[in-house]
């Protein structure tokens, strides 16, 4: 896509995100109380399913992987009377490749500004004074919808580099008999997690399936509140001249749309298939990290 | 409480936790599909509320506080074409004082064993091979109930060292016109978070309000699935001879009951009061940390 | 000291640091091969002594203390054939209070610039592209001299807030029969480490003994190559209007003088006293941290 | 080498390390005051050279690489009056592959014991209560000798898997006209750092050049105090049946000999060559890490 076309797309999408100059919630505004209350009606079978992958502590496809260290072990001498504790420490880069996380609206700067024209200088070495993940401190709950693109195409997964178009999203809706509606949390399965399980890690930073940037018109038209995938929504390499992560720019920066990267739908998709139901109550609970640019998450589908 | 009485209480509670030698879910077994489906009916107003506190990055009451470091800043020279990212790293001790977290069933060793008699050696410097937080990977959802003890007593908060009895839990039920039922996620407000906000940090490790260990009979009788408070459930100093954290031993080790420590109810309690409704749908989404002894969490109440 | 006087002092000291616009070594230029070769002659008894303190892992006087975590333990099951390893991880803020460290010349920005007029923008979230600690990658070795101010005054330690004048430095030289000479590594004992051992930690960030900023004229006149103390050279609170760390500004930013903070002389001073010799060969070995703003160090005195 | 031969070698070397049951210094005992004082005479030209490599922060040959994060940046708004600081945090696994470090005597457990028969249980999740790196808190200084094996063989570097014999060490002595003497710090250049610079990282954990385990007889006979190389002394894969790191077991566990791994001699070797002098004063300054199993180091050669 030529740079001029991308810029026009950016301007159009930004123009549709109109919640006033003081807005900090972006597309979360699409989740109204009535829509959330209705989403609770999606719970039928009474079961929960994870949409996250386990923390990856190897460097196979992440040059700076997360880690967990033990701080105390059961059975060791201890100054705690009568019992011993097992305790550990967590270290992780929030946006590390292949770890499931949510991007806050401060995550992407474009043309010197964050979402809604807030100056990039709002983020310093101390963190974000505006648009941090604390804007979502009360969690994000609503109707989740999973669109399964490999199912639509009759393949096991999309190959790295491939892009999903708006037309395919609409076709997946039809195939799955579900319609993405205002306030929905939209999840798009590309099969990358299954590919990784079966073929092993690859150079994800350089080679990913993702969305055609023009598919963001579909996302905006349907008034989607949150977008997630089992890749990071952006294909690599980018097909937009001069912009490496066009979907991130459009979603986070122009539309105020939280992205969830590197999720995992291998548990959820079979249950949806079996139930013939591709919608569910979905709850995303970012950690409360003041100034944070995002958070590790384990989004839960409740069916 | 004399050591012999504690041991008898331990044995009685352990004897009631009967899901077989292979069980790894403990009191989560109380959450049946029917109970979860019914809990979705608690959603009326269509709003979400956090039950976590912001990550504490100062050492005022935590000798080894969590931290967040920036990895990249917007506006700096970058090798990403066309945009810049704000990104950071999270570091935290999962069981650090005053940070909201959930304890996995491997957290407490007593008499050389974890829950259900699993040998403590299942936890090594690499993590827990049994009973790690991954046992709760699909999240924990059910009917949440908040009992507000300062409200019952007509005080703003309990003072450090104070203990809540089973009789008070029952009295709070009556006062709030709510009944703790099988499969519920029970949260007990002691007012410690409000006290900290108003009076500042204190020496929490040495001085906390909590539950009378005998109140765990109430918790077991009602078949509670998860227990949390805005302290850490155990009063300090302990009143049990030779056991510093008796409630942790009884809950996690004997009953297989996940504990949530250092939560925050200052947002939720006023909403419950205003609505005259002290129950809600509650979703807890532990991070997927293979081998982990617990996880930071942001439990979400949906009303 | 009024702001104008400080500025004049700054300009005068900066004017004396003349090694050309491309210089990156600053006062290390004072260490010539001949001076280093002569310093080797200080070795007589054939013994080494540490000038560092143990890593402080408690938060008593450091709001974000260092930490050490075990990564593997001996005796645990292992995939290494025939032996087991004990291994750990180190985490530390390089300039954390009370941990012994060296400040690189990029550490202090004043009037928008680092040492020798290098723009502050040379330091980004990725580290320092100029004046990082790698400039001292080959280590710093030379003649060390210890001046003991409590000894001069006949007290055990200086109280927080106190300042050492140039006249006292000269008086200490006379009392100890040693003269600070060009290229020397100058260490000044204030007794703060002993005070901490005996009275316990205090609020070091707000209350420290240090040097009178005017004493930097003495340091410059003597062509000192490196300056260290068992406080951080700057007294707190500052007596310079509007400048919280005047000695840091003068030393690092104006003079290009590496500072060593929070050292420990309780092992060295008694040996010097017994030998009647307050000079020694001194070796400082900063870690090789590309882009780093300093390094933890353990300076070694060889007598 | 058959397992029985290795065990006999282990017993013989252990039998030669006789400093009594309370000894904790091991081969450092070979450094006497007279030998250290004599080593100072090695300083002639008056220059220092690093023997460490820069911290490797990529995962190319280290699955859990070190990291440096900025904590504050110059030029940002700050609550420090009149100046701003650049500051960072260091994180590193002390024994991480390809980072220069020293192994403490608690690092290796063999047959359930550490050096000198100390039970492995002396190391817990809190660190080592015996034989930690604090045993070397005063630094290690003495006469350093560099033996250059690629120079002896007329190659640029040894290929991974190759082993250096005792005969080659003696031949290198002859070729370089230097003799390894009691109390010396012995460094052996294998060329691995040069190979990595030129050919890039490889799978170091699985494939390294190192020493023939029988060469440890040479090291013991010469009463070497410290041994280091630009690999980790142990070749991979091991040629000893059932023991993956035989040199580590012999050196650290049997002989009480500190090992330095992944050093860098590309700066030092040309200077030695030019001067025709392969000995120098060497100073190793481990950080003071209470309970630590080793330390990052930057050994300094002073010529």
PDB file of C-alpha atoms in Angstrom, chain C residues 122-271:
ATOM      1  CA  UNK C 122      23.308  10.908  23.736  1.00  0.00           C
ATOM      2  CA  UNK C 123      21.544   8.924  26.458  1.00  0.00           C
ATOM      3  CA  UNK C 124      18.295   7.236  25.393  1.00  0.00           C
ATOM      4  CA  UNK C 125      16.246   4.350  26.727  1.00  0.00           C
ATOM      5  CA  UNK C 126      18.816   2.085  25.067  1.00  0.00           C
ATOM      6  CA  UNK C 127      21.714   3.561  27.079  1.00  0.00           C
ATOM      7  CA  UNK C 128      24.530   6.029  26.522  1.00  0.00           C
ATOM      8  CA  UNK C 129      26.036   6.254  23.052  1.00  0.00           C
ATOM      9  CA  UNK C 130      28.751   8.543  24.471  1.00  0.00           C
ATOM     10  CA  UNK C 131      30.572   8.613  27.805  1.00  0.00           C
ATOM     11  CA  UNK C 132      29.292   5.226  28.956  1.00  0.00           C
ATOM     12  CA  UNK C 133      31.226   3.199  31.509  1.00  0.00           C
ATOM     13  CA  UNK C 134      32.839   1.354  28.599  1.00  0.00           C
ATOM     14  CA  UNK C 135      35.192   4.343  28.371  1.00  0.00           C
ATOM     15  CA  UNK C 136      36.844   2.792  31.439  1.00  0.00           C
ATOM     16  CA  UNK C 137      36.760  -0.769  30.115  1.00  0.00           C
ATOM     17  CA  UNK C 138      40.475  -1.309  30.727  1.00  0.00           C
ATOM     18  CA  UNK C 139      40.070  -0.588  34.400  1.00  0.00           C
ATOM     19  CA  UNK C 140      41.485   2.247  36.459  1.00  0.00           C
ATOM     20  CA  UNK C 141      44.735   1.646  38.293  1.00  0.00           C
ATOM     21  CA  UNK C 142      47.018   4.059  40.053  1.00  0.00           C
ATOM     22  CA  UNK C 143      48.197   5.308  43.400  1.00  0.00           C
ATOM     23  CA  UNK C 144      45.372   5.408  45.892  1.00  0.00           C
ATOM     24  CA  UNK C 145      45.383   7.766  48.865  1.00  0.00           C
ATOM     25  CA  UNK C 146      42.959   7.582  51.775  1.00  0.00           C
ATOM     26  CA  UNK C 147      42.253  10.725  53.794  1.00  0.00           C
ATOM     27  CA  UNK C 148      40.505   9.977  57.082  1.00  0.00           C
ATOM     28  CA  UNK C 149      38.438  12.928  58.273  1.00  0.00           C
ATOM     29  CA  UNK C 150      37.029  11.399  61.486  1.00  0.00           C
ATOM     30  CA  UNK C 151      40.634  10.594  62.453  1.00  0.00           C
ATOM     31  CA  UNK C 152      41.566  14.227  61.851  1.00  0.00           C
ATOM     32  CA  UNK C 153      38.686  15.503  63.924  1.00  0.00           C
ATOM     33  CA  UNK C 154      38.989  12.910  66.671  1.00  0.00           C
ATOM     34  CA  UNK C 155      35.463  11.612  66.190  1.00  0.00           C
ATOM     35  CA  UNK C 156      34.123   8.231  65.119  1.00  0.00           C
ATOM     36  CA  UNK C 157      32.190   9.572  62.153  1.00  0.00           C
ATOM     37  CA  UNK C 158      30.844  12.740  60.625  1.00  0.00           C
ATOM     38  CA  UNK C 159      27.199  13.350  61.281  1.00  0.00           C
ATOM     39  CA  UNK C 160      24.805  13.605  58.337  1.00  0.00           C
ATOM     40  CA  UNK C 161      24.697  17.103  56.889  1.00  0.00           C
ATOM     41  CA  UNK C 162      28.310  17.907  57.703  1.00  0.00           C
ATOM     42  CA  UNK C 163      30.695  19.093  54.975  1.00  0.00           C
ATOM     43  CA  UNK C 164      34.452  18.665  54.585  1.00  0.00           C
ATOM     44  CA  UNK C 165      36.400  21.728  53.482  1.00  0.00           C
ATOM     45  CA  UNK C 166      39.537  22.021  51.370  1.00  0.00           C
ATOM     46  CA  UNK C 167      41.429  23.131  54.469  1.00  0.00           C
ATOM     47  CA  UNK C 168      40.483  19.927  56.217  1.00  0.00           C
ATOM     48  CA  UNK C 169      41.702  17.859  53.300  1.00  0.00           C
ATOM     49  CA  UNK C 170      45.054  19.620  53.534  1.00  0.00           C
ATOM     50  CA  UNK C 171      45.075  19.170  57.308  1.00  0.00           C
ATOM     51  CA  UNK C 172      44.391  15.459  56.917  1.00  0.00           C
ATOM     52  CA  UNK C 173      47.304  15.209  54.516  1.00  0.00           C
ATOM     53  CA  UNK C 174      49.563  16.784  57.098  1.00  0.00           C
ATOM     54  CA  UNK C 175      48.244  14.641  59.937  1.00  0.00           C
ATOM     55  CA  UNK C 176      48.693  11.452  57.899  1.00  0.00           C
ATOM     56  CA  UNK C 177      51.983  12.522  56.304  1.00  0.00           C
ATOM     57  CA  UNK C 178      50.802  11.869  52.793  1.00  0.00           C
ATOM     58  CA  UNK C 179      50.381  14.229  49.860  1.00  0.00           C
ATOM     59  CA  UNK C 180      47.750  13.910  47.158  1.00  0.00           C
ATOM     60  CA  UNK C 181      49.627  14.061  43.876  1.00  0.00           C
ATOM     61  CA  UNK C 182      48.800  14.232  40.164  1.00  0.00           C
ATOM     62  CA  UNK C 183      47.077  11.102  38.910  1.00  0.00           C
ATOM     63  CA  UNK C 184      46.123   9.855  42.368  1.00  0.00           C
ATOM     64  CA  UNK C 185      42.877   8.078  43.153  1.00  0.00           C
ATOM     65  CA  UNK C 186      41.609  10.001  46.164  1.00  0.00           C
ATOM     66  CA  UNK C 187      39.378   8.372  48.769  1.00  0.00           C
ATOM     67  CA  UNK C 188      37.837  10.310  51.606  1.00  0.00           C
ATOM     68  CA  UNK C 189      36.596   8.551  54.709  1.00  0.00           C
ATOM     69  CA  UNK C 190      33.633  10.218  56.370  1.00  0.00           C
ATOM     70  CA  UNK C 191      32.790   7.315  58.648  1.00  0.00           C
ATOM     71  CA  UNK C 192      29.292   6.793  57.242  1.00  0.00           C
ATOM     72  CA  UNK C 193      29.783   3.068  56.767  1.00  0.00           C
ATOM     73  CA  UNK C 194      30.865   2.666  60.393  1.00  0.00           C
ATOM     74  CA  UNK C 195      27.941   4.798  61.535  1.00  0.00           C
ATOM     75  CA  UNK C 196      25.577   2.561  59.594  1.00  0.00           C
ATOM     76  CA  UNK C 197      27.115  -0.594  61.059  1.00  0.00           C
ATOM     77  CA  UNK C 198      26.753   0.716  64.587  1.00  0.00           C
ATOM     78  CA  UNK C 199      23.582   2.818  64.536  1.00  0.00           C
ATOM     79  CA  UNK C 200      21.784   1.160  61.640  1.00  0.00           C
ATOM     80  CA  UNK C 201      20.492   2.578  58.369  1.00  0.00           C
ATOM     81  CA  UNK C 202      19.100   6.093  58.202  1.00  0.00           C
ATOM     82  CA  UNK C 203      17.456   8.204  55.517  1.00  0.00           C
ATOM     83  CA  UNK C 204      20.620   8.503  53.460  1.00  0.00           C
ATOM     84  CA  UNK C 205      18.999  10.184  50.424  1.00  0.00           C
ATOM     85  CA  UNK C 206      17.987  13.118  52.616  1.00  0.00           C
ATOM     86  CA  UNK C 207      20.822  13.282  55.055  1.00  0.00           C
ATOM     87  CA  UNK C 208      24.469  12.641  54.273  1.00  0.00           C
ATOM     88  CA  UNK C 209      27.871  14.084  55.106  1.00  0.00           C
ATOM     89  CA  UNK C 210      29.921  15.081  52.077  1.00  0.00           C
ATOM     90  CA  UNK C 211      32.332  17.592  50.652  1.00  0.00           C
ATOM     91  CA  UNK C 212      32.033  21.342  50.593  1.00  0.00           C
ATOM     92  CA  UNK C 213      31.675  22.071  46.864  1.00  0.00           C
ATOM     93  CA  UNK C 214      34.559  24.527  47.126  1.00  0.00           C
ATOM     94  CA  UNK C 215      36.797  21.612  48.089  1.00  0.00           C
ATOM     95  CA  UNK C 216      36.693  20.630  44.424  1.00  0.00           C
ATOM     96  CA  UNK C 217      39.276  23.342  43.804  1.00  0.00           C
ATOM     97  CA  UNK C 218      41.649  21.275  45.952  1.00  0.00           C
ATOM     98  CA  UNK C 219      40.785  18.149  43.954  1.00  0.00           C
ATOM     99  CA  UNK C 220      41.368  19.936  40.650  1.00  0.00           C
ATOM    100  CA  UNK C 221      44.599  21.602  41.754  1.00  0.00           C
ATOM    101  CA  UNK C 222      46.051  18.270  42.779  1.00  0.00           C
ATOM    102  CA  UNK C 223      45.025  16.718  39.439  1.00  0.00           C
ATOM    103  CA  UNK C 224      43.151  13.897  41.100  1.00  0.00           C
ATOM    104  CA  UNK C 225      42.085  11.169  38.628  1.00  0.00           C
ATOM    105  CA  UNK C 226      39.208   9.572  40.569  1.00  0.00           C
ATOM    106  CA  UNK C 227      37.334  10.546  43.730  1.00  0.00           C
ATOM    107  CA  UNK C 228      35.495   8.231  46.129  1.00  0.00           C
ATOM    108  CA  UNK C 229      33.991   8.283  49.601  1.00  0.00           C
ATOM    109  CA  UNK C 230      31.940   6.166  51.964  1.00  0.00           C
ATOM    110  CA  UNK C 231      29.054   8.574  51.448  1.00  0.00           C
ATOM    111  CA  UNK C 232      28.430   9.825  47.928  1.00  0.00           C
ATOM    112  CA  UNK C 233      30.686  12.926  48.005  1.00  0.00           C
ATOM    113  CA  UNK C 234      27.661  15.239  48.125  1.00  0.00           C
ATOM    114  CA  UNK C 235      26.293  16.283  51.503  1.00  0.00           C
ATOM    115  CA  UNK C 236      22.533  16.340  51.942  1.00  0.00           C
ATOM    116  CA  UNK C 237      20.775  18.623  52.168  1.00  0.00           C
ATOM    117  CA  UNK C 238      22.729  20.683  49.666  1.00  0.00           C
ATOM    118  CA  UNK C 239      23.971  24.128  50.645  1.00  0.00           C
ATOM    119  CA  UNK C 240      24.000  25.358  47.045  1.00  0.00           C
ATOM    120  CA  UNK C 241      20.889  27.248  46.039  1.00  0.00           C
ATOM    121  CA  UNK C 242      18.949  25.280  43.452  1.00  0.00           C
ATOM    122  CA  UNK C 243      21.435  22.456  42.919  1.00  0.00           C
ATOM    123  CA  UNK C 244      20.830  19.243  44.828  1.00  0.00           C
ATOM    124  CA  UNK C 245      24.133  17.489  44.026  1.00  0.00           C
ATOM    125  CA  UNK C 246      26.701  20.226  43.460  1.00  0.00           C
ATOM    126  CA  UNK C 247      29.765  17.981  43.853  1.00  0.00           C
ATOM    127  CA  UNK C 248      28.367  15.573  41.279  1.00  0.00           C
ATOM    128  CA  UNK C 249      27.864  18.456  38.848  1.00  0.00           C
ATOM    129  CA  UNK C 250      31.342  19.844  39.424  1.00  0.00           C
ATOM    130  CA  UNK C 251      33.181  16.515  39.416  1.00  0.00           C
ATOM    131  CA  UNK C 252      31.451  14.509  36.730  1.00  0.00           C
ATOM    132  CA  UNK C 253      30.075  17.228  34.491  1.00  0.00           C
ATOM    133  CA  UNK C 254      32.645  20.026  34.742  1.00  0.00           C
ATOM    134  CA  UNK C 255      35.875  18.173  35.540  1.00  0.00           C
ATOM    135  CA  UNK C 256      35.273  14.794  33.887  1.00  0.00           C
ATOM    136  CA  UNK C 257      36.054  13.160  37.213  1.00  0.00           C
ATOM    137  CA  UNK C 258      34.669   9.684  37.905  1.00  0.00           C
ATOM    138  CA  UNK C 259      33.042   9.449  41.341  1.00  0.00           C
ATOM    139  CA  UNK C 260      32.813   6.314  43.475  1.00  0.00           C
ATOM    140  CA  UNK C 261      29.915   6.302  45.905  1.00  0.00           C
ATOM    141  CA  UNK C 262      29.161   4.374  49.089  1.00  0.00           C
ATOM    142  CA  UNK C 263      32.531   2.695  49.438  1.00  0.00           C
ATOM    143  CA  UNK C 264      33.752   1.106  52.655  1.00  0.00           C
ATOM    144  CA  UNK C 265      37.053   1.844  54.384  1.00  0.00           C
ATOM    145  CA  UNK C 266      36.576   0.012  57.669  1.00  0.00           C
ATOM    146  CA  UNK C 267      38.915  -2.752  56.501  1.00  0.00           C
ATOM    147  CA  UNK C 268      41.486  -0.491  54.863  1.00  0.00           C
ATOM    148  CA  UNK C 269      41.850   2.325  57.407  1.00  0.00           C
ATOM    149  CA  UNK C 270      43.141   0.152  60.289  1.00  0.00           C
ATOM    150  CA  UNK C 271      45.744  -1.403  57.997  1.00  0.00           C
TER     151      UNK C 271
END
